Amino acid sequence: PPKVSQIDEKQTKSKRIKEIPHNIKTNVFIRNAKPARQLEYATGRICAGKVISKLGFKDINIIKTGRDSEPIWPSGIVGSISHSKNYFTVVGALSKDYTSLGIDVEKLDKKISDEAFYLIANKEEIEFINNDLENLKIAQKYRVLIFSAKETLFKLLYPIIKKKFSFDAASIKIANLSLLNKNHGVYDIV
């Protein structure tokens, strides 16, 4: 089964790294980023290293970053990295057992502007929000779930097709809208 490593908000102060390891700091992708972004990146990569170790691989350095900012997993491993402010999670598995994995974490109270949502959503998703979701709080959660589901899908598919594609390439429907009344959880999305 897949292995997971995560750091949540309660653990962030104690487990999040305070100093960026040299092999991450010199990474071209992150070298010129702001210090807060460098720490997020490094913490995610360190979680990935823990997953790699849980899978039985030793002496693996921090995983590298590809040209489209995707993680480059060691041969024999597939995985996915996600973070949202002070929460980090990584899932990984042996490639003999899984072709690819995708994961995304988002805070449900995250605000996604109209402009951003129109870039993320396709026509049907926008119409659903405009016509069927009158409760603003639920509509905002729906926006976050649409974004998160598409991020998960893209992370799942990128290692297979090796190509970026736009958000309108996928259409998301939430199977049980009553779940939007919850503040957290795992959502079944089709």
Short mmCIF file of C-alpha atoms in Angstrom, two decimals:
data_model
loop_
_atom_site.label_atom_id
_atom_site.label_comp_id
_atom_site.label_asym_id
_atom_site.label_seq_id
_atom_site.Cartn_x
_atom_site.Cartn_y
_atom_site.Cartn_z
CA PRO A 1 0.00 0.00 0.00
CA PRO A 2 1.07 3.63 -0.48
CA LYS A 3 3.06 5.27 2.32
CA VAL A 4 2.29 8.75 3.63
CA SER A 5 4.27 11.43 5.43
CA GLN A 6 2.57 14.56 6.67
CA ILE A 7 3.07 17.58 8.86
CA ASP A 8 -0.04 19.38 10.04
CA GLU A 9 -0.54 22.81 11.59
CA LYS A 10 -0.02 21.53 15.15
CA GLN A 11 3.29 19.94 14.20
CA THR A 12 4.52 22.71 11.92
CA LYS A 13 6.44 24.67 14.53
CA SER A 14 8.31 21.64 15.82
CA LYS A 15 8.76 19.55 12.66
CA ARG A 16 9.01 22.10 9.87
CA ILE A 17 12.60 22.73 9.01
CA LYS A 18 14.19 25.97 10.14
CA GLU A 19 17.12 25.90 7.77
CA ILE A 20 17.13 24.87 4.14
CA PRO A 21 19.57 22.04 3.33
CA HIS A 22 22.28 23.02 0.83
CA ASN A 23 21.13 20.53 -1.83
CA ILE A 24 17.69 22.18 -1.83
CA LYS A 25 18.88 25.77 -1.55
CA THR A 26 20.99 25.37 -4.70
CA ASN A 27 18.11 23.86 -6.71
CA VAL A 28 17.56 26.11 -9.75
CA PHE A 29 13.79 25.94 -9.33
CA ILE A 30 13.78 27.34 -5.78
CA ARG A 31 17.07 29.26 -5.52
CA ASN A 32 15.54 32.71 -6.22
CA ALA A 33 12.24 32.18 -4.38
CA LYS A 34 11.33 34.06 -1.21
CA PRO A 35 12.53 32.38 2.02
CA ALA A 36 9.00 31.33 3.03
CA ARG A 37 8.52 29.56 -0.32
CA GLN A 38 11.93 27.92 -0.01
CA LEU A 39 10.95 26.53 3.40
CA GLU A 40 7.63 25.21 2.04
CA TYR A 41 9.42 23.54 -0.84
CA ALA A 42 12.11 22.07 1.41
CA THR A 43 9.60 20.77 3.95
CA GLY A 44 7.65 19.01 1.19
CA ARG A 45 10.84 17.47 -0.19
CA ILE A 46 11.89 16.30 3.27
CA CYS A 47 8.46 14.65 3.73
CA ALA A 48 9.06 12.96 0.36
CA GLY A 49 12.39 11.67 1.65
CA LYS A 50 10.59 10.12 4.63
CA VAL A 51 8.14 8.36 2.30
CA ILE A 52 11.02 7.06 0.19
CA SER A 53 12.63 5.70 3.34
CA LYS A 54 9.34 4.07 4.45
CA LEU A 55 9.28 2.30 1.08
CA GLY A 56 12.61 0.70 1.89
CA PHE A 57 14.94 2.89 -0.18
CA LYS A 58 18.00 4.05 1.74
CA ASP A 59 20.57 6.72 0.97
CA ILE A 60 18.24 8.62 -1.34
CA ASN A 61 18.97 12.32 -1.35
CA ILE A 62 16.20 14.90 -1.60
CA ILE A 63 14.23 14.33 -4.80
CA LYS A 64 14.88 16.72 -7.66
CA THR A 65 12.52 18.95 -9.60
CA GLY A 66 11.71 18.57 -13.30
CA ARG A 67 11.30 21.26 -15.95
CA ASP A 68 7.57 21.67 -15.20
CA SER A 69 8.27 21.84 -11.43
CA GLU A 70 7.21 18.21 -10.96
CA PRO A 71 9.03 16.02 -8.44
CA ILE A 72 11.45 13.54 -9.98
CA TRP A 73 11.00 10.35 -7.99
CA PRO A 74 13.76 7.72 -7.80
CA SER A 75 13.41 4.78 -10.16
CA GLY A 76 10.92 2.31 -8.71
CA ILE A 77 8.82 4.92 -6.86
CA VAL A 78 5.77 6.99 -7.80
CA GLY A 79 4.40 9.75 -5.61
CA SER A 80 2.80 13.12 -5.14
CA ILE A 81 3.55 16.13 -2.92
CA SER A 82 1.13 18.78 -1.69
CA HIS A 83 1.14 21.61 0.81
CA SER A 84 -1.25 24.31 1.85
CA LYS A 85 0.15 26.95 4.18
CA ASN A 86 1.12 24.96 7.30
CA TYR A 87 0.08 21.49 6.15
CA PHE A 88 2.30 19.20 4.12
CA THR A 89 1.52 15.73 2.82
CA VAL A 90 3.29 13.28 0.56
CA VAL A 91 2.10 9.93 -0.73
CA GLY A 92 4.37 7.41 -2.41
CA ALA A 93 4.33 3.81 -3.53
CA LEU A 94 6.35 1.29 -5.48
CA SER A 95 5.93 1.70 -9.24
CA LYS A 96 5.42 -2.05 -9.60
CA ASP A 97 2.18 -1.61 -7.61
CA TYR A 98 0.94 1.78 -8.91
CA THR A 99 1.36 3.60 -12.20
CA SER A 100 0.96 7.05 -10.64
CA LEU A 101 -0.41 8.84 -7.57
CA GLY A 102 -1.96 12.27 -7.14
CA ILE A 103 -2.78 14.22 -3.99
CA ASP A 104 -3.75 17.77 -3.12
CA VAL A 105 -4.63 19.43 0.17
CA GLU A 106 -6.42 22.74 0.49
CA LYS A 107 -8.09 24.66 3.28
CA LEU A 108 -11.82 24.69 2.60
CA ASP A 109 -12.02 28.28 3.79
CA LYS A 110 -9.50 29.34 1.12
CA LYS A 111 -10.85 32.22 -0.95
CA ILE A 112 -10.82 31.76 -4.71
CA SER A 113 -11.70 34.95 -6.54
CA ASP A 114 -14.13 35.04 -9.45
CA GLU A 115 -11.23 35.78 -11.81
CA ALA A 116 -9.24 32.78 -10.58
CA PHE A 117 -12.26 30.49 -10.61
CA TYR A 118 -13.04 31.38 -14.23
CA LEU A 119 -9.51 30.21 -15.10
CA ILE A 120 -9.95 26.95 -13.15
CA ALA A 121 -13.54 26.03 -14.02
CA ASN A 122 -15.14 24.98 -17.26
CA LYS A 123 -18.54 26.20 -18.49
CA GLU A 124 -20.58 23.50 -16.68
CA GLU A 125 -18.81 24.09 -13.35
CA ILE A 126 -19.35 27.85 -13.60
CA GLU A 127 -23.02 27.40 -14.51
CA PHE A 128 -23.51 25.01 -11.59
CA ILE A 129 -22.13 27.56 -9.14
CA ASN A 130 -24.08 30.44 -10.69
CA ASN A 131 -27.41 28.59 -10.97
CA ASP A 132 -27.50 25.88 -8.32
CA LEU A 133 -25.45 27.04 -5.37
CA GLU A 134 -27.15 29.95 -3.67
CA ASN A 135 -25.29 29.64 -0.37
CA LEU A 136 -22.09 31.69 -0.74
CA LYS A 137 -20.16 29.66 1.87
CA ILE A 138 -20.99 26.37 0.12
CA ALA A 139 -20.20 27.88 -3.28
CA GLN A 140 -16.76 28.91 -2.02
CA LYS A 141 -16.06 25.38 -0.74
CA TYR A 142 -17.19 24.02 -4.10
CA ARG A 143 -14.65 26.29 -5.81
CA VAL A 144 -11.88 24.97 -3.55
CA LEU A 145 -12.89 21.36 -4.17
CA ILE A 146 -12.98 21.88 -7.93
CA PHE A 147 -9.48 23.35 -7.80
CA SER A 148 -8.18 20.59 -5.51
CA ALA A 149 -9.71 17.78 -7.55
CA LYS A 150 -8.15 19.14 -10.74
CA GLU A 151 -4.76 19.60 -9.07
CA THR A 152 -4.94 15.98 -7.88
CA LEU A 153 -5.86 14.78 -11.36
CA PHE A 154 -3.06 16.74 -12.99
CA LYS A 155 -0.51 15.40 -10.49
CA LEU A 156 -1.79 11.89 -11.19
CA LEU A 157 -1.65 12.23 -14.98
CA TYR A 158 1.51 14.28 -15.53
CA PRO A 159 3.96 11.41 -14.87
CA ILE A 160 2.04 9.28 -17.37
CA ILE A 161 1.52 11.74 -20.23
CA LYS A 162 4.50 14.06 -19.51
CA LYS A 163 2.52 17.08 -20.62
CA LYS A 164 0.86 20.01 -18.86
CA PHE A 165 -2.74 20.73 -19.70
CA SER A 166 -5.19 23.44 -18.75
CA PHE A 167 -7.82 23.29 -16.03
CA ASP A 168 -10.66 23.16 -18.55
CA ALA A 169 -9.39 19.77 -19.74
CA ALA A 170 -11.20 18.14 -16.80
CA SER A 171 -14.77 18.38 -15.61
CA ILE A 172 -15.48 17.76 -11.92
CA LYS A 173 -18.76 16.88 -10.25
CA ILE A 174 -19.08 16.40 -6.51
CA ALA A 175 -21.01 13.19 -5.90
CA ASN A 176 -22.59 14.23 -2.59
CA LEU A 177 -23.12 17.99 -2.14
CA SER A 178 -24.19 17.54 1.49
CA LEU A 179 -20.49 16.96 2.22
CA LEU A 180 -19.93 20.64 1.53
CA ASN A 181 -21.49 21.34 4.93
CA LYS A 182 -18.44 19.74 6.58
CA ASN A 183 -15.34 21.79 7.33
CA HIS A 184 -12.87 19.01 6.58
CA GLY A 185 -12.62 15.48 5.33
CA VAL A 186 -12.00 13.34 2.32
CA TYR A 187 -14.37 14.01 -0.56
CA ASP A 188 -15.62 11.60 -3.21
CA ILE A 189 -15.38 13.48 -6.47
CA VAL A 190 -16.21 12.09 -9.88
#
